[in-house]
Amino acid sequence: MRRLTLPLLLVVLAGCAGNPPAPEPAPPAPPGDVMRVARAAHTATPLPDGRVVVVGGCATDGCGGTDLAVASEIYAGGGFTAGPPLSGPRFNHTATALGDGRVLVAGGFPDERSAPNGTAEVFTGDRFAPVGAMTARRGNHTATRLRDGRVLLVGGVSGRSALATAEVFDGDAFRAVAPMPGPRSRHGAALLADGRVLVVGGQAATPHGMALLDTALLYDPARDVWERVPGRLPVPAYKLAVAPLPDGRALVVGGQTADDPDARLATTLVYADGRFHEGPAMAEPRYKISDAVVTLPDGRVAVAGGFGVEVYAEGGFRPVVRGTVERQYPAMAALPDGSVLVTGGYDDRTRVTATVLRVDLT
């Protein structure tokens, strides 16, 4: 398995007022810690003790074949150490922090040529323990922790077909809940302040191929029902992300309107009062960001992917750093010291990387 050893980048956000000039590319630091495995389409999940567990992903350029990252790794104290192995390889899976400190790792693809997994496991702090089978095989789905501690898994694909089904993990096992009105995968989802889950965009199979969606849904776990959000998105989009805001709204970030590099979106939407409103534009287009958008403890939203990192606050975006390495399907995690850790991803030639970008947002 090929490993890249590029330097760790540490960037400090200057706390100046006004409209600062566009940030310069971050200067390389002396050779330092990188991930042990180059990977993309992986997950990075903060743990209660301040560590971050990095799980899965494709580990070869092109993200093809059967060479995936089975080993996990742990970020702590500024570096990476080997973590316990997964039960098997998986990418485009989900990893969700549970209320008891464990992390639920569910679904995803065992390799580029196979149907997704119907398996799940929990990281207990020192090992991965299997849990009961999911109600469906799924990859390119979303997983959202509900207010009662359960995890809602929505849609995705089971093979060639998108799924309308949904299920919840109650800490021990999975059970089916009400299905969506129609199938969707590569969508975004976020928990709203009222306890409902907003599901936005994505794609679905049609007799003529895959079609992008310009609709959104709300799931009410108290009633186990789905409702359509009135109106439509300005454009159909997939490979986007949704982040909850502390005032009850939600921010819909980026995505793609076609399978074309020129169709990436720098636009955002704000969901409020039951409808979507035009949001501020980002500094650059971003897509394939399902694990690269994080709502911070203070309510700001950090966005990675592409070439840089920017932060949404008070109705606008502030670029923090622009690097020289493009990242698609990276993973980002918030750290206890106020910084964020952006790991891996692949570039526009689908070359995977082990590089790490740590950005101070204090």
mmCIF file of C-alpha atoms in Angstrom:
data_model
loop_
_atom_site.group_PDB
_atom_site.id
_atom_site.type_symbol
_atom_site.label_atom_id
_atom_site.label_comp_id
_atom_site.label_asym_id
_atom_site.label_seq_id
_atom_site.Cartn_x
_atom_site.Cartn_y
_atom_site.Cartn_z
ATOM 1 C CA MET A 1 0.000 0.000 0.000
ATOM 2 C CA ARG A 2 1.471 3.294 -1.066
ATOM 3 C CA ARG A 3 2.091 5.946 1.596
ATOM 4 C CA LEU A 4 2.821 9.596 0.991
ATOM 5 C CA THR A 5 4.913 11.559 3.472
ATOM 6 C CA LEU A 6 4.059 15.196 3.012
ATOM 7 C CA PRO A 7 4.410 17.735 5.822
ATOM 8 C CA LEU A 8 1.849 18.686 8.400
ATOM 9 C CA LEU A 9 0.578 22.224 7.889
ATOM 10 C CA LEU A 10 -0.271 24.394 10.888
ATOM 11 C CA VAL A 11 -2.099 27.615 10.195
ATOM 12 C CA VAL A 12 -3.214 30.203 12.740
ATOM 13 C CA LEU A 13 -6.246 32.374 12.092
ATOM 14 C CA ALA A 14 -5.555 36.034 12.719
ATOM 15 C CA GLY A 15 -8.251 37.729 14.760
ATOM 16 C CA CYS A 16 -8.426 40.986 12.841
ATOM 17 C CA ALA A 17 -11.577 42.882 11.963
ATOM 18 C CA GLY A 18 -12.792 44.116 8.608
ATOM 19 C CA ASN A 19 -12.284 42.406 5.271
ATOM 20 C CA PRO A 20 -8.821 40.839 5.284
ATOM 21 C CA PRO A 21 -6.922 40.174 2.076
ATOM 22 C CA ALA A 22 -7.202 36.728 0.568
ATOM 23 C CA PRO A 23 -5.098 34.319 2.634
ATOM 24 C CA GLU A 24 -1.769 33.227 1.234
ATOM 25 C CA PRO A 25 -0.910 29.559 0.759
ATOM 26 C CA ALA A 26 0.234 28.124 4.056
ATOM 27 C CA PRO A 27 4.026 27.742 4.230
ATOM 28 C CA PRO A 28 5.194 24.187 4.724
ATOM 29 C CA ALA A 29 6.339 23.292 8.210
ATOM 30 C CA PRO A 30 9.344 21.087 8.831
ATOM 31 C CA PRO A 31 8.612 17.443 8.050
ATOM 32 C CA GLY A 32 6.223 16.184 10.699
ATOM 33 C CA ASP A 33 3.356 13.858 11.308
ATOM 34 C CA VAL A 34 1.131 12.628 8.530
ATOM 35 C CA MET A 35 -1.420 9.862 8.534
ATOM 36 C CA ARG A 36 -0.014 6.373 8.530
ATOM 37 C CA VAL A 37 -2.123 5.498 5.474
ATOM 38 C CA ALA A 38 -3.014 7.667 2.480
ATOM 39 C CA ARG A 39 -6.810 7.586 2.205
ATOM 40 C CA ALA A 40 -9.943 9.315 0.890
ATOM 41 C CA ALA A 41 -13.683 8.820 1.476
ATOM 42 C CA HIS A 42 -12.835 7.962 5.092
ATOM 43 C CA THR A 43 -14.159 9.365 8.373
ATOM 44 C CA ALA A 44 -12.528 11.216 11.281
ATOM 45 C CA THR A 45 -14.513 11.265 14.523
ATOM 46 C CA PRO A 46 -13.630 13.135 17.746
ATOM 47 C CA LEU A 47 -13.629 11.041 20.925
ATOM 48 C CA PRO A 48 -14.596 12.275 24.414
ATOM 49 C CA ASP A 49 -10.957 12.154 25.576
ATOM 50 C CA GLY A 50 -9.812 14.536 22.815
ATOM 51 C CA ARG A 51 -8.465 11.926 20.435
ATOM 52 C CA VAL A 52 -9.716 11.466 16.849
ATOM 53 C CA VAL A 53 -10.321 8.038 15.308
ATOM 54 C CA VAL A 54 -9.743 7.832 11.539
ATOM 55 C CA VAL A 55 -11.593 4.969 9.880
ATOM 56 C CA GLY A 56 -11.627 3.299 6.464
ATOM 57 C CA GLY A 57 -11.406 4.931 3.067
ATOM 58 C CA CYS A 58 -9.948 4.009 -0.289
ATOM 59 C CA ALA A 59 -6.185 3.752 -0.126
ATOM 60 C CA THR A 60 -5.027 3.610 -3.746
ATOM 61 C CA ASP A 61 -4.896 6.247 -6.455
ATOM 62 C CA GLY A 62 -8.117 6.188 -8.430
ATOM 63 C CA CYS A 63 -9.986 4.689 -5.472
ATOM 64 C CA GLY A 64 -10.428 1.535 -7.507
ATOM 65 C CA GLY A 65 -9.710 -2.110 -6.985
ATOM 66 C CA THR A 66 -9.850 -3.855 -3.654
ATOM 67 C CA ASP A 67 -7.018 -2.148 -1.741
ATOM 68 C CA LEU A 68 -8.782 -0.249 1.027
ATOM 69 C CA ALA A 69 -7.709 0.890 4.436
ATOM 70 C CA VAL A 70 -8.659 -1.820 6.942
ATOM 71 C CA ALA A 71 -6.530 -0.408 9.746
ATOM 72 C CA SER A 72 -7.741 2.594 11.705
ATOM 73 C CA GLU A 73 -5.479 5.203 13.202
ATOM 74 C CA ILE A 74 -5.694 7.532 16.187
ATOM 75 C CA TYR A 75 -4.722 11.203 16.252
ATOM 76 C CA ALA A 76 -3.526 12.439 19.645
ATOM 77 C CA GLY A 77 -0.832 14.787 20.861
ATOM 78 C CA GLY A 78 -0.057 16.076 17.385
ATOM 79 C CA GLY A 79 0.596 12.734 15.734
ATOM 80 C CA PHE A 80 -0.929 9.502 14.498
ATOM 81 C CA THR A 81 -0.596 6.026 15.929
ATOM 82 C CA ALA A 82 -1.939 2.720 14.674
ATOM 83 C CA GLY A 83 -5.453 1.914 15.797
ATOM 84 C CA PRO A 84 -7.253 -1.427 15.896
ATOM 85 C CA PRO A 85 -8.349 -3.029 12.622
ATOM 86 C CA LEU A 86 -11.890 -2.914 11.312
ATOM 87 C CA SER A 87 -13.751 -6.150 10.691
ATOM 88 C CA GLY A 88 -13.189 -5.450 6.987
ATOM 89 C CA PRO A 89 -12.551 -2.620 4.532
ATOM 90 C CA ARG A 90 -15.165 0.080 3.923
ATOM 91 C CA PHE A 91 -15.363 3.506 2.287
ATOM 92 C CA ASN A 92 -18.190 6.003 1.804
ATOM 93 C CA HIS A 93 -19.478 4.666 5.104
ATOM 94 C CA THR A 94 -20.682 6.723 8.085
ATOM 95 C CA ALA A 95 -19.150 7.135 11.537
ATOM 96 C CA THR A 96 -21.327 8.628 14.270
ATOM 97 C CA ALA A 97 -20.339 9.488 17.847
ATOM 98 C CA LEU A 98 -22.741 7.919 20.340
ATOM 99 C CA GLY A 99 -23.700 9.390 23.698
ATOM 100 C CA ASP A 100 -21.770 6.724 25.625
ATOM 101 C CA GLY A 101 -18.434 7.550 23.969
ATOM 102 C CA ARG A 102 -18.536 4.818 21.364
ATOM 103 C CA VAL A 103 -18.534 5.443 17.591
ATOM 104 C CA LEU A 104 -20.944 3.649 15.262
ATOM 105 C CA VAL A 105 -19.336 2.747 11.912
ATOM 106 C CA ALA A 106 -21.963 1.599 9.420
ATOM 107 C CA GLY A 107 -22.253 0.481 5.816
ATOM 108 C CA GLY A 108 -20.009 1.657 3.019
ATOM 109 C CA PHE A 109 -18.385 -0.269 0.191
ATOM 110 C CA PRO A 110 -15.868 -3.087 0.725
ATOM 111 C CA ASP A 111 -14.272 -2.209 -2.610
ATOM 112 C CA GLU A 112 -15.009 -0.306 -5.800
ATOM 113 C CA ARG A 113 -16.482 -3.338 -7.561
ATOM 114 C CA SER A 114 -18.826 -4.709 -4.903
ATOM 115 C CA ALA A 115 -22.206 -3.906 -3.389
ATOM 116 C CA PRO A 116 -22.097 -2.018 -0.097
ATOM 117 C CA ASN A 117 -21.923 -3.629 3.313
ATOM 118 C CA GLY A 118 -24.899 -4.422 5.488
ATOM 119 C CA THR A 119 -22.593 -4.638 8.482
ATOM 120 C CA ALA A 120 -21.785 -2.239 11.298
ATOM 121 C CA GLU A 121 -19.385 -2.097 14.219
ATOM 122 C CA VAL A 122 -18.719 0.188 17.177
ATOM 123 C CA PHE A 123 -15.370 1.605 18.237
ATOM 124 C CA THR A 124 -15.140 1.174 21.996
ATOM 125 C CA GLY A 125 -11.939 3.155 22.550
ATOM 126 C CA ASP A 126 -9.504 0.320 21.959
ATOM 127 C CA ARG A 127 -11.212 -2.081 19.553
ATOM 128 C CA PHE A 128 -14.012 -2.463 16.997
ATOM 129 C CA ALA A 129 -16.864 -4.675 18.137
ATOM 130 C CA PRO A 130 -19.487 -5.994 15.693
ATOM 131 C CA VAL A 131 -23.145 -5.140 16.215
ATOM 132 C CA GLY A 132 -26.233 -6.610 14.638
ATOM 133 C CA ALA A 133 -26.745 -6.461 10.895
ATOM 134 C CA MET A 134 -28.324 -3.378 9.369
ATOM 135 C CA THR A 135 -31.778 -3.740 7.838
ATOM 136 C CA ALA A 136 -30.282 -3.016 4.399
ATOM 137 C CA ARG A 137 -26.932 -2.823 2.684
ATOM 138 C CA ARG A 138 -26.136 0.844 2.167
ATOM 139 C CA GLY A 139 -23.343 3.164 1.067
ATOM 140 C CA ASN A 140 -23.428 6.880 0.183
ATOM 141 C CA HIS A 141 -26.074 7.252 2.892
ATOM 142 C CA THR A 142 -26.310 9.656 5.827
ATOM 143 C CA ALA A 143 -26.271 8.969 9.554
ATOM 144 C CA THR A 144 -27.645 11.508 12.030
ATOM 145 C CA ARG A 145 -27.658 11.192 15.799
ATOM 146 C CA LEU A 146 -31.117 12.038 17.160
ATOM 147 C CA ARG A 147 -31.866 13.895 20.374
ATOM 148 C CA ASP A 148 -32.781 10.647 22.127
ATOM 149 C CA GLY A 149 -29.368 9.162 21.292
ATOM 150 C CA ARG A 150 -30.466 6.872 18.482
ATOM 151 C CA VAL A 151 -28.824 7.140 15.064
ATOM 152 C CA LEU A 152 -30.948 7.572 11.928
ATOM 153 C CA LEU A 153 -29.499 6.075 8.726
ATOM 154 C CA VAL A 154 -31.152 7.312 5.547
ATOM 155 C CA GLY A 155 -31.111 6.207 1.919
ATOM 156 C CA GLY A 156 -27.915 5.526 0.036
ATOM 157 C CA VAL A 157 -27.460 2.753 -2.481
ATOM 158 C CA SER A 158 -27.670 -1.009 -2.083
ATOM 159 C CA GLY A 159 -25.971 -1.760 -5.388
ATOM 160 C CA ARG A 160 -27.078 -0.065 -8.567
ATOM 161 C CA SER A 161 -30.300 1.240 -7.036
ATOM 162 C CA ALA A 162 -30.869 4.112 -4.631
ATOM 163 C CA LEU A 163 -32.773 3.361 -1.434
ATOM 164 C CA ALA A 164 -35.878 4.944 0.037
ATOM 165 C CA THR A 165 -35.517 2.984 3.264
ATOM 166 C CA ALA A 166 -34.355 4.308 6.623
ATOM 167 C CA GLU A 167 -33.430 2.676 9.907
ATOM 168 C CA VAL A 168 -32.334 3.561 13.433
ATOM 169 C CA PHE A 169 -29.606 2.164 15.660
ATOM 170 C CA ASP A 170 -30.691 2.204 19.315
ATOM 171 C CA GLY A 171 -27.301 1.443 20.842
ATOM 172 C CA ASP A 172 -27.583 -2.303 20.430
ATOM 173 C CA ALA A 173 -29.446 -3.133 17.208
ATOM 174 C CA PHE A 174 -30.984 -1.737 14.037
ATOM 175 C CA ARG A 175 -34.666 -1.533 13.190
ATOM 176 C CA ALA A 176 -36.506 -0.160 10.174
ATOM 177 C CA VAL A 177 -38.454 3.097 10.383
ATOM 178 C CA ALA A 178 -40.784 4.763 7.893
ATOM 179 C CA PRO A 179 -39.293 4.946 4.376
ATOM 180 C CA MET A 180 -38.859 8.211 2.505
ATOM 181 C CA PRO A 181 -41.409 9.078 -0.221
ATOM 182 C CA GLY A 182 -38.758 8.171 -2.783
ATOM 183 C CA PRO A 183 -35.161 6.941 -3.000
ATOM 184 C CA ARG A 184 -32.086 9.155 -2.729
ATOM 185 C CA SER A 185 -28.341 8.829 -2.213
ATOM 186 C CA ARG A 186 -25.382 11.231 -1.976
ATOM 187 C CA HIS A 187 -27.670 13.665 -0.186
ATOM 188 C CA GLY A 188 -27.047 15.765 2.927
ATOM 189 C CA ALA A 189 -28.736 15.583 6.324
ATOM 190 C CA ALA A 190 -28.704 17.467 9.620
ATOM 191 C CA LEU A 191 -30.519 17.415 12.952
ATOM 192 C CA LEU A 192 -32.609 20.543 13.529
ATOM 193 C CA ALA A 193 -33.156 22.190 16.908
ATOM 194 C CA ASP A 194 -36.755 20.902 17.033
ATOM 195 C CA GLY A 195 -35.552 17.288 16.831
ATOM 196 C CA ARG A 196 -36.473 16.687 13.203
ATOM 197 C CA VAL A 197 -33.944 15.693 10.534
ATOM 198 C CA LEU A 198 -33.582 17.703 7.328
ATOM 199 C CA VAL A 199 -32.593 15.669 4.238
ATOM 200 C CA VAL A 200 -31.578 17.678 1.166
ATOM 201 C CA GLY A 201 -30.875 16.912 -2.498
ATOM 202 C CA GLY A 202 -29.097 13.789 -3.703
ATOM 203 C CA GLN A 203 -29.727 11.509 -6.649
ATOM 204 C CA ALA A 204 -32.098 8.690 -7.478
ATOM 205 C CA ALA A 205 -32.313 5.991 -10.137
ATOM 206 C CA THR A 206 -34.755 6.385 -13.019
ATOM 207 C CA PRO A 207 -35.450 4.189 -16.073
ATOM 208 C CA HIS A 208 -33.014 6.436 -17.951
ATOM 209 C CA GLY A 209 -30.229 6.468 -15.368
ATOM 210 C CA MET A 210 -29.490 8.526 -12.275
ATOM 211 C CA ALA A 211 -31.386 11.795 -11.805
ATOM 212 C CA LEU A 212 -30.399 14.601 -9.456
ATOM 213 C CA LEU A 213 -32.949 15.836 -6.943
ATOM 214 C CA ASP A 214 -34.066 19.383 -6.153
ATOM 215 C CA THR A 215 -36.284 18.419 -3.222
ATOM 216 C CA ALA A 216 -35.906 18.154 0.547
ATOM 217 C CA LEU A 217 -37.619 16.157 3.281
ATOM 218 C CA LEU A 218 -38.140 16.350 7.031
ATOM 219 C CA TYR A 219 -38.211 13.274 9.251
ATOM 220 C CA ASP A 220 -40.043 13.518 12.575
ATOM 221 C CA PRO A 221 -38.742 10.719 14.845
ATOM 222 C CA ALA A 222 -41.496 11.333 17.413
ATOM 223 C CA ARG A 223 -44.176 10.409 14.864
ATOM 224 C CA ASP A 224 -42.025 8.289 12.518
ATOM 225 C CA VAL A 225 -43.219 10.234 9.481
ATOM 226 C CA TRP A 226 -41.643 12.034 6.538
ATOM 227 C CA GLU A 227 -42.864 15.376 5.175
ATOM 228 C CA ARG A 228 -41.866 17.235 2.032
ATOM 229 C CA VAL A 229 -40.332 20.677 2.429
ATOM 230 C CA PRO A 230 -42.361 23.207 0.377
ATOM 231 C CA GLY A 231 -40.725 24.480 -2.792
ATOM 232 C CA ARG A 232 -37.615 23.259 -4.526
ATOM 233 C CA LEU A 233 -33.888 23.920 -4.464
ATOM 234 C CA PRO A 234 -32.658 26.490 -7.006
ATOM 235 C CA VAL A 235 -30.890 23.659 -8.849
ATOM 236 C CA PRO A 236 -30.780 19.878 -8.402
ATOM 237 C CA ALA A 237 -27.620 18.972 -6.495
ATOM 238 C CA TYR A 238 -25.809 16.060 -4.910
ATOM 239 C CA LYS A 239 -22.502 15.409 -3.107
ATOM 240 C CA LEU A 240 -23.371 18.312 -0.806
ATOM 241 C CA ALA A 241 -23.483 18.731 2.981
ATOM 242 C CA VAL A 242 -25.896 20.177 5.529
ATOM 243 C CA ALA A 243 -24.863 21.699 8.864
ATOM 244 C CA PRO A 244 -27.160 22.663 11.745
ATOM 245 C CA LEU A 245 -26.989 26.232 13.056
ATOM 246 C CA PRO A 246 -27.501 27.094 16.746
ATOM 247 C CA ASP A 247 -30.565 29.254 16.097
ATOM 248 C CA GLY A 248 -32.512 26.338 14.612
ATOM 249 C CA ARG A 249 -31.699 27.010 10.978
ATOM 250 C CA ALA A 250 -29.504 24.818 8.754
ATOM 251 C CA LEU A 251 -26.817 25.632 6.184
ATOM 252 C CA VAL A 252 -26.758 23.703 2.890
ATOM 253 C CA VAL A 253 -23.230 23.762 1.486
ATOM 254 C CA GLY A 254 -21.967 23.286 -2.066
ATOM 255 C CA GLY A 255 -22.533 20.154 -4.108
ATOM 256 C CA GLN A 256 -22.594 19.445 -7.819
ATOM 257 C CA THR A 257 -25.307 19.872 -10.453
ATOM 258 C CA ALA A 258 -23.899 17.370 -12.976
ATOM 259 C CA ASP A 259 -21.086 14.870 -13.286
ATOM 260 C CA ASP A 260 -18.784 17.591 -14.587
ATOM 261 C CA PRO A 261 -15.930 19.471 -12.858
ATOM 262 C CA ASP A 262 -17.449 22.767 -14.020
ATOM 263 C CA ALA A 263 -20.739 21.958 -12.277
ATOM 264 C CA ARG A 264 -19.421 22.304 -8.714
ATOM 265 C CA LEU A 265 -21.221 24.830 -6.526
ATOM 266 C CA ALA A 266 -19.808 27.657 -4.426
ATOM 267 C CA THR A 267 -23.337 28.624 -3.413
ATOM 268 C CA THR A 268 -25.112 27.901 -0.143
ATOM 269 C CA LEU A 269 -28.693 27.858 1.080
ATOM 270 C CA VAL A 270 -30.123 28.622 4.503
ATOM 271 C CA TYR A 271 -33.110 26.599 5.667
ATOM 272 C CA ALA A 272 -35.332 28.708 7.920
ATOM 273 C CA ASP A 273 -39.036 28.998 8.667
ATOM 274 C CA GLY A 274 -39.773 25.883 6.648
ATOM 275 C CA ARG A 275 -38.186 27.142 3.421
ATOM 276 C CA PHE A 276 -34.849 27.597 1.683
ATOM 277 C CA HIS A 277 -33.293 31.037 1.277
ATOM 278 C CA GLU A 278 -30.237 32.095 -0.696
ATOM 279 C CA GLY A 279 -27.114 31.997 1.460
ATOM 280 C CA PRO A 280 -23.707 33.632 1.068
ATOM 281 C CA ALA A 281 -21.266 32.294 -1.489
ATOM 282 C CA MET A 282 -18.130 30.434 -0.447
ATOM 283 C CA ALA A 283 -14.664 31.423 -1.606
ATOM 284 C CA GLU A 284 -14.493 28.400 -3.915
ATOM 285 C CA PRO A 285 -16.738 25.604 -5.218
ATOM 286 C CA ARG A 286 -16.858 22.511 -3.033
ATOM 287 C CA TYR A 287 -18.332 19.040 -3.435
ATOM 288 C CA LYS A 288 -17.662 15.540 -2.093
ATOM 289 C CA ILE A 289 -17.722 17.122 1.369
ATOM 290 C CA SER A 290 -19.944 14.709 3.316
ATOM 291 C CA ASP A 291 -17.361 14.514 6.136
ATOM 292 C CA ALA A 292 -15.727 17.914 5.630
ATOM 293 C CA VAL A 293 -18.349 20.272 7.102
ATOM 294 C CA VAL A 294 -18.443 20.605 10.900
ATOM 295 C CA THR A 295 -20.585 22.738 13.207
ATOM 296 C CA LEU A 296 -18.224 23.966 15.936
ATOM 297 C CA PRO A 297 -19.150 24.185 19.643
ATOM 298 C CA ASP A 298 -19.592 27.971 19.365
ATOM 299 C CA GLY A 299 -22.062 27.610 16.470
ATOM 300 C CA ARG A 300 -19.746 28.532 13.625
ATOM 301 C CA VAL A 301 -19.463 26.128 10.682
ATOM 302 C CA ALA A 302 -16.066 25.076 9.324
ATOM 303 C CA VAL A 303 -15.960 23.962 5.691
ATOM 304 C CA ALA A 304 -13.069 22.078 4.077
ATOM 305 C CA GLY A 305 -12.650 20.259 0.779
ATOM 306 C CA GLY A 306 -11.287 21.914 -2.319
ATOM 307 C CA PHE A 307 -8.113 23.931 -1.719
ATOM 308 C CA GLY A 308 -8.887 25.706 1.515
ATOM 309 C CA VAL A 309 -10.791 26.031 4.749
ATOM 310 C CA GLU A 310 -13.342 28.733 5.516
ATOM 311 C CA VAL A 311 -15.715 29.474 8.360
ATOM 312 C CA TYR A 312 -19.364 30.538 8.281
ATOM 313 C CA ALA A 313 -20.437 32.946 11.024
ATOM 314 C CA GLU A 314 -22.799 35.912 11.336
ATOM 315 C CA GLY A 315 -24.262 35.366 7.891
ATOM 316 C CA GLY A 316 -21.047 35.189 5.880
ATOM 317 C CA PHE A 317 -17.933 33.152 5.103
ATOM 318 C CA ARG A 318 -14.414 34.042 6.145
ATOM 319 C CA PRO A 319 -11.569 32.265 4.307
ATOM 320 C CA VAL A 320 -9.016 30.970 6.780
ATOM 321 C CA VAL A 321 -6.383 29.305 4.632
ATOM 322 C CA ARG A 322 -5.876 28.285 1.049
ATOM 323 C CA GLY A 323 -3.394 25.491 0.504
ATOM 324 C CA THR A 324 -1.741 24.104 -2.582
ATOM 325 C CA VAL A 325 -3.249 20.596 -2.338
ATOM 326 C CA GLU A 326 -6.787 19.973 -3.526
ATOM 327 C CA ARG A 327 -8.842 17.667 -1.322
ATOM 328 C CA GLN A 328 -11.935 15.774 -2.440
ATOM 329 C CA TYR A 329 -13.576 13.405 0.063
ATOM 330 C CA PRO A 330 -11.352 14.537 2.948
ATOM 331 C CA ALA A 331 -12.506 14.206 6.564
ATOM 332 C CA MET A 332 -12.489 16.977 9.169
ATOM 333 C CA ALA A 333 -12.765 16.844 12.960
ATOM 334 C CA ALA A 334 -12.936 19.583 15.581
ATOM 335 C CA LEU A 335 -10.238 19.409 18.271
ATOM 336 C CA PRO A 336 -10.577 20.486 21.919
ATOM 337 C CA ASP A 337 -8.119 23.370 21.532
ATOM 338 C CA GLY A 338 -10.319 25.200 19.009
ATOM 339 C CA SER A 339 -8.570 23.940 15.882
ATOM 340 C CA VAL A 340 -9.804 21.591 13.188
ATOM 341 C CA LEU A 341 -7.976 18.642 11.690
ATOM 342 C CA VAL A 342 -8.418 17.996 7.951
ATOM 343 C CA THR A 343 -7.117 14.622 6.819
ATOM 344 C CA GLY A 344 -6.466 12.976 3.485
ATOM 345 C CA GLY A 345 -8.699 13.175 0.434
ATOM 346 C CA TYR A 346 -7.768 12.878 -3.206
ATOM 347 C CA ASP A 347 -6.937 15.473 -5.848
ATOM 348 C CA ASP A 348 -8.463 16.085 -9.282
ATOM 349 C CA ARG A 349 -6.584 13.040 -10.584
ATOM 350 C CA THR A 350 -7.928 10.901 -7.699
ATOM 351 C CA ARG A 351 -4.474 10.549 -6.175
ATOM 352 C CA VAL A 352 -4.961 9.798 -2.493
ATOM 353 C CA THR A 353 -2.900 11.596 0.106
ATOM 354 C CA ALA A 354 -1.824 11.144 3.707
ATOM 355 C CA THR A 355 -1.328 14.876 4.269
ATOM 356 C CA VAL A 356 -2.851 16.650 7.220
ATOM 357 C CA LEU A 357 -3.975 20.268 7.596
ATOM 358 C CA ARG A 358 -4.474 21.582 11.113
ATOM 359 C CA VAL A 359 -6.058 25.010 11.336
ATOM 360 C CA ASP A 360 -6.426 27.099 14.498
ATOM 361 C CA LEU A 361 -9.841 28.781 14.550
ATOM 362 C CA THR A 362 -9.574 30.495 17.958
#
